[in-house]
Amino acid sequence: YLRKTTGYLPEASIAFVDEIFKANSAILNSLLSIVNERVFDNGPERMAVPLRCLVAASNEAPESEELEALYDRLLFRLIVNPVSDGGVSSLIAA
């Protein structure tokens, strides 16, 4: 079984992954291979991944050891507080 990769993460040089810590174990294993080794296992083939920059976002911090392995690979971490009800109007006006 070969996955179609054209236009998807295995062929991207820059990628954004939203809700990265809600991924299942198969996706987490693939992400770790891509981030650590720059390879993607596509059926019997192992293909090189041209990834240079991965930007990830999540509404929650990792809560398990499996997620910590991926969290450790994120070099720059920025924790952003939610916009307060009173701050929404000034944010929109900006």
Short mmCIF file of N, CA and C in Angstrom, two decimals:
data_model
loop_
_atom_site.label_atom_id
_atom_site.label_comp_id
_atom_site.label_asym_id
_atom_site.label_seq_id
_atom_site.Cartn_x
_atom_site.Cartn_y
_atom_site.Cartn_z
N TYR A 1 0.84 -1.18 0.00
CA TYR A 1 0.00 0.00 0.00
C TYR A 1 0.88 1.24 0.00
N LEU A 2 0.74 2.10 -1.00
CA LEU A 2 1.49 3.35 -1.07
C LEU A 2 0.53 4.53 -0.91
N ARG A 3 0.91 5.45 -0.03
CA ARG A 3 0.10 6.65 0.17
C ARG A 3 0.45 7.70 -0.87
N LYS A 4 -0.53 8.48 -1.27
CA LYS A 4 -0.26 9.63 -2.15
C LYS A 4 0.35 10.72 -1.28
N THR A 5 1.50 11.21 -1.64
CA THR A 5 2.20 12.20 -0.82
C THR A 5 2.28 13.57 -1.46
N THR A 6 1.92 13.69 -2.72
CA THR A 6 2.01 14.97 -3.42
C THR A 6 1.10 16.00 -2.74
N GLY A 7 1.70 17.11 -2.32
CA GLY A 7 0.94 18.16 -1.66
C GLY A 7 0.77 17.95 -0.17
N TYR A 8 1.39 16.91 0.38
CA TYR A 8 1.26 16.61 1.80
C TYR A 8 2.61 16.69 2.50
N LEU A 9 2.59 16.53 3.82
CA LEU A 9 3.78 16.70 4.66
C LEU A 9 5.03 15.97 4.16
N PRO A 10 4.95 14.72 3.70
CA PRO A 10 6.20 14.06 3.28
C PRO A 10 6.94 14.74 2.13
N GLU A 11 6.28 15.66 1.42
CA GLU A 11 6.96 16.36 0.33
C GLU A 11 7.11 17.86 0.61
N ALA A 12 6.82 18.28 1.84
CA ALA A 12 6.86 19.71 2.18
C ALA A 12 8.24 20.12 2.71
N SER A 13 8.62 21.35 2.41
CA SER A 13 9.83 21.89 3.01
C SER A 13 9.49 22.76 4.22
N ILE A 14 8.27 23.31 4.24
CA ILE A 14 7.75 24.07 5.38
C ILE A 14 6.36 23.53 5.67
N ALA A 15 6.07 23.26 6.95
CA ALA A 15 4.77 22.67 7.29
C ALA A 15 4.22 23.25 8.59
N PHE A 16 2.90 23.31 8.67
CA PHE A 16 2.20 23.71 9.88
C PHE A 16 1.32 22.54 10.30
N VAL A 17 1.47 22.11 11.56
CA VAL A 17 0.66 21.02 12.10
C VAL A 17 -0.13 21.58 13.28
N ASP A 18 -1.45 21.60 13.13
CA ASP A 18 -2.33 22.11 14.18
C ASP A 18 -2.74 20.97 15.10
N GLU A 19 -2.92 21.27 16.39
CA GLU A 19 -3.30 20.28 17.40
C GLU A 19 -2.40 19.05 17.34
N ILE A 20 -1.11 19.31 17.35
CA ILE A 20 -0.11 18.26 17.19
C ILE A 20 -0.18 17.19 18.28
N PHE A 21 -0.59 17.57 19.50
CA PHE A 21 -0.61 16.61 20.60
C PHE A 21 -1.89 15.80 20.67
N LYS A 22 -2.78 15.97 19.71
CA LYS A 22 -3.99 15.16 19.64
C LYS A 22 -3.87 14.07 18.58
N ALA A 23 -2.70 13.92 18.00
CA ALA A 23 -2.48 12.91 16.96
C ALA A 23 -2.44 11.51 17.58
N ASN A 24 -2.84 10.52 16.79
CA ASN A 24 -2.77 9.14 17.29
C ASN A 24 -1.33 8.63 17.19
N SER A 25 -1.08 7.44 17.74
CA SER A 25 0.28 6.93 17.84
C SER A 25 0.93 6.71 16.46
N ALA A 26 0.17 6.29 15.46
CA ALA A 26 0.74 6.08 14.13
C ALA A 26 1.24 7.40 13.54
N ILE A 27 0.45 8.45 13.69
CA ILE A 27 0.85 9.76 13.18
C ILE A 27 2.04 10.30 13.97
N LEU A 28 2.03 10.11 15.28
CA LEU A 28 3.16 10.56 16.11
C LEU A 28 4.45 9.86 15.69
N ASN A 29 4.39 8.56 15.43
CA ASN A 29 5.58 7.83 14.99
C ASN A 29 6.09 8.35 13.65
N SER A 30 5.16 8.63 12.74
CA SER A 30 5.57 9.19 11.44
C SER A 30 6.18 10.58 11.61
N LEU A 31 5.58 11.40 12.47
CA LEU A 31 6.13 12.74 12.72
C LEU A 31 7.53 12.67 13.32
N LEU A 32 7.74 11.75 14.25
CA LEU A 32 9.07 11.61 14.84
C LEU A 32 10.10 11.19 13.80
N SER A 33 9.73 10.28 12.90
CA SER A 33 10.66 9.87 11.84
C SER A 33 10.96 11.04 10.91
N ILE A 34 9.94 11.82 10.60
CA ILE A 34 10.14 12.98 9.72
C ILE A 34 11.02 14.02 10.39
N VAL A 35 10.74 14.33 11.65
CA VAL A 35 11.49 15.37 12.36
C VAL A 35 12.92 14.91 12.67
N ASN A 36 13.09 13.68 13.14
CA ASN A 36 14.41 13.20 13.55
C ASN A 36 15.30 12.83 12.37
N GLU A 37 14.73 12.09 11.42
CA GLU A 37 15.55 11.49 10.37
C GLU A 37 15.29 12.05 8.98
N ARG A 38 14.25 12.88 8.85
CA ARG A 38 13.83 13.44 7.56
C ARG A 38 13.48 12.34 6.56
N VAL A 39 12.80 11.29 7.06
CA VAL A 39 12.35 10.21 6.19
C VAL A 39 10.89 9.88 6.50
N PHE A 40 10.20 9.33 5.49
CA PHE A 40 8.82 8.89 5.64
C PHE A 40 8.70 7.50 5.05
N ASP A 41 8.20 6.57 5.84
CA ASP A 41 8.00 5.20 5.37
C ASP A 41 6.65 5.12 4.68
N ASN A 42 6.70 4.90 3.37
CA ASN A 42 5.50 4.82 2.55
C ASN A 42 5.40 3.39 2.03
N GLY A 43 4.69 2.56 2.79
CA GLY A 43 4.63 1.15 2.43
C GLY A 43 6.02 0.55 2.52
N PRO A 44 6.47 -0.15 1.47
CA PRO A 44 7.81 -0.75 1.50
C PRO A 44 8.93 0.24 1.19
N GLU A 45 8.56 1.45 0.80
CA GLU A 45 9.56 2.46 0.43
C GLU A 45 9.85 3.40 1.59
N ARG A 46 11.08 3.85 1.68
CA ARG A 46 11.47 4.90 2.61
C ARG A 46 11.91 6.09 1.76
N MET A 47 11.16 7.21 1.91
CA MET A 47 11.47 8.36 1.06
C MET A 47 12.05 9.50 1.89
N ALA A 48 12.95 10.24 1.28
CA ALA A 48 13.55 11.41 1.93
C ALA A 48 12.50 12.52 1.99
N VAL A 49 12.50 13.26 3.11
CA VAL A 49 11.56 14.37 3.31
C VAL A 49 12.38 15.67 3.29
N PRO A 50 12.00 16.65 2.45
CA PRO A 50 12.77 17.89 2.35
C PRO A 50 12.45 18.92 3.44
N LEU A 51 11.82 18.50 4.53
CA LEU A 51 11.35 19.42 5.57
C LEU A 51 12.50 20.23 6.17
N ARG A 52 12.32 21.55 6.19
CA ARG A 52 13.29 22.46 6.79
C ARG A 52 12.72 23.18 8.01
N CYS A 53 11.39 23.35 8.03
CA CYS A 53 10.75 24.09 9.12
C CYS A 53 9.39 23.47 9.42
N LEU A 54 9.17 23.09 10.67
CA LEU A 54 7.88 22.59 11.12
C LEU A 54 7.36 23.52 12.20
N VAL A 55 6.20 24.08 11.97
CA VAL A 55 5.53 24.94 12.96
C VAL A 55 4.35 24.14 13.47
N ALA A 56 4.23 24.05 14.79
CA ALA A 56 3.15 23.26 15.39
C ALA A 56 2.38 24.12 16.38
N ALA A 57 1.12 23.78 16.56
CA ALA A 57 0.27 24.49 17.52
C ALA A 57 -0.58 23.49 18.28
N SER A 58 -0.93 23.87 19.50
CA SER A 58 -1.81 23.03 20.30
C SER A 58 -2.48 23.89 21.36
N ASN A 59 -3.70 23.53 21.70
CA ASN A 59 -4.41 24.23 22.77
C ASN A 59 -4.10 23.64 24.14
N GLU A 60 -3.33 22.58 24.17
CA GLU A 60 -2.99 21.95 25.44
C GLU A 60 -1.57 21.41 25.41
N ALA A 61 -0.98 21.33 26.58
CA ALA A 61 0.38 20.82 26.71
C ALA A 61 0.36 19.29 26.61
N PRO A 62 1.49 18.68 26.23
CA PRO A 62 1.54 17.22 26.16
C PRO A 62 1.37 16.61 27.55
N GLU A 63 0.64 15.49 27.62
CA GLU A 63 0.33 14.90 28.92
C GLU A 63 0.85 13.47 29.08
N SER A 64 1.62 12.97 28.12
CA SER A 64 2.13 11.61 28.24
C SER A 64 3.58 11.55 27.75
N GLU A 65 4.25 10.45 28.10
CA GLU A 65 5.65 10.28 27.70
C GLU A 65 5.80 10.23 26.17
N GLU A 66 4.82 9.62 25.49
CA GLU A 66 4.90 9.53 24.04
C GLU A 66 4.90 10.92 23.42
N LEU A 67 4.08 11.81 23.99
CA LEU A 67 4.01 13.18 23.47
C LEU A 67 5.23 13.99 23.85
N GLU A 68 5.83 13.68 24.98
CA GLU A 68 7.05 14.39 25.42
C GLU A 68 8.18 14.20 24.42
N ALA A 69 8.26 13.03 23.79
CA ALA A 69 9.31 12.79 22.80
C ALA A 69 9.20 13.77 21.64
N LEU A 70 7.99 14.04 21.21
CA LEU A 70 7.79 15.01 20.13
C LEU A 70 7.97 16.44 20.64
N TYR A 71 7.47 16.72 21.83
CA TYR A 71 7.59 18.06 22.42
C TYR A 71 9.07 18.45 22.56
N ASP A 72 9.93 17.50 22.90
CA ASP A 72 11.36 17.77 23.05
C ASP A 72 12.01 18.21 21.74
N ARG A 73 11.42 17.85 20.60
CA ARG A 73 11.99 18.20 19.31
C ARG A 73 11.61 19.61 18.86
N LEU A 74 10.66 20.23 19.56
CA LEU A 74 10.24 21.59 19.21
C LEU A 74 11.22 22.56 19.87
N LEU A 75 12.04 23.22 19.08
CA LEU A 75 13.12 24.03 19.62
C LEU A 75 12.66 25.35 20.23
N PHE A 76 11.68 25.98 19.61
CA PHE A 76 11.17 27.26 20.10
C PHE A 76 9.74 27.06 20.56
N ARG A 77 9.48 27.42 21.81
CA ARG A 77 8.14 27.23 22.36
C ARG A 77 7.62 28.57 22.86
N LEU A 78 6.44 28.92 22.42
CA LEU A 78 5.81 30.18 22.80
C LEU A 78 4.44 29.87 23.38
N ILE A 79 4.27 30.17 24.64
CA ILE A 79 2.98 29.96 25.29
C ILE A 79 2.20 31.26 25.20
N VAL A 80 1.02 31.20 24.61
CA VAL A 80 0.21 32.38 24.37
C VAL A 80 -1.06 32.27 25.21
N ASN A 81 -1.34 33.30 26.00
CA ASN A 81 -2.55 33.30 26.81
C ASN A 81 -3.76 33.65 25.94
N PRO A 82 -4.93 33.15 26.32
CA PRO A 82 -6.14 33.48 25.56
C PRO A 82 -6.43 34.99 25.63
N VAL A 83 -7.08 35.50 24.61
CA VAL A 83 -7.48 36.90 24.59
C VAL A 83 -8.66 37.05 25.55
N SER A 84 -8.58 38.03 26.44
CA SER A 84 -9.67 38.25 27.39
C SER A 84 -10.88 38.84 26.67
N ASP A 85 -12.03 38.72 27.28
CA ASP A 85 -13.25 39.28 26.69
C ASP A 85 -13.09 40.78 26.44
N GLY A 86 -12.45 41.47 27.37
CA GLY A 86 -12.25 42.91 27.21
C GLY A 86 -11.22 43.25 26.15
N GLY A 87 -10.33 42.34 25.83
CA GLY A 87 -9.28 42.60 24.86
C GLY A 87 -9.67 42.31 23.43
N VAL A 88 -10.80 41.66 23.22
CA VAL A 88 -11.21 41.30 21.86
C VAL A 88 -11.43 42.54 21.00
N SER A 89 -12.13 43.54 21.53
CA SER A 89 -12.42 44.74 20.73
C SER A 89 -11.13 45.48 20.37
N SER A 90 -10.19 45.57 21.28
CA SER A 90 -8.92 46.27 20.94
C SER A 90 -8.10 45.46 19.95
N LEU A 91 -8.20 44.14 20.00
CA LEU A 91 -7.50 43.28 19.04
C LEU A 91 -8.09 43.48 17.64
N ILE A 92 -9.40 43.57 17.55
CA ILE A 92 -10.06 43.76 16.26
C ILE A 92 -9.74 45.15 15.70
N ALA A 93 -9.65 46.14 16.57
CA ALA A 93 -9.40 47.51 16.13
C ALA A 93 -7.95 47.70 15.65
N ALA A 94 -7.06 46.84 16.07
CA ALA A 94 -5.64 47.00 15.74
C ALA A 94 -5.33 46.74 14.29
#
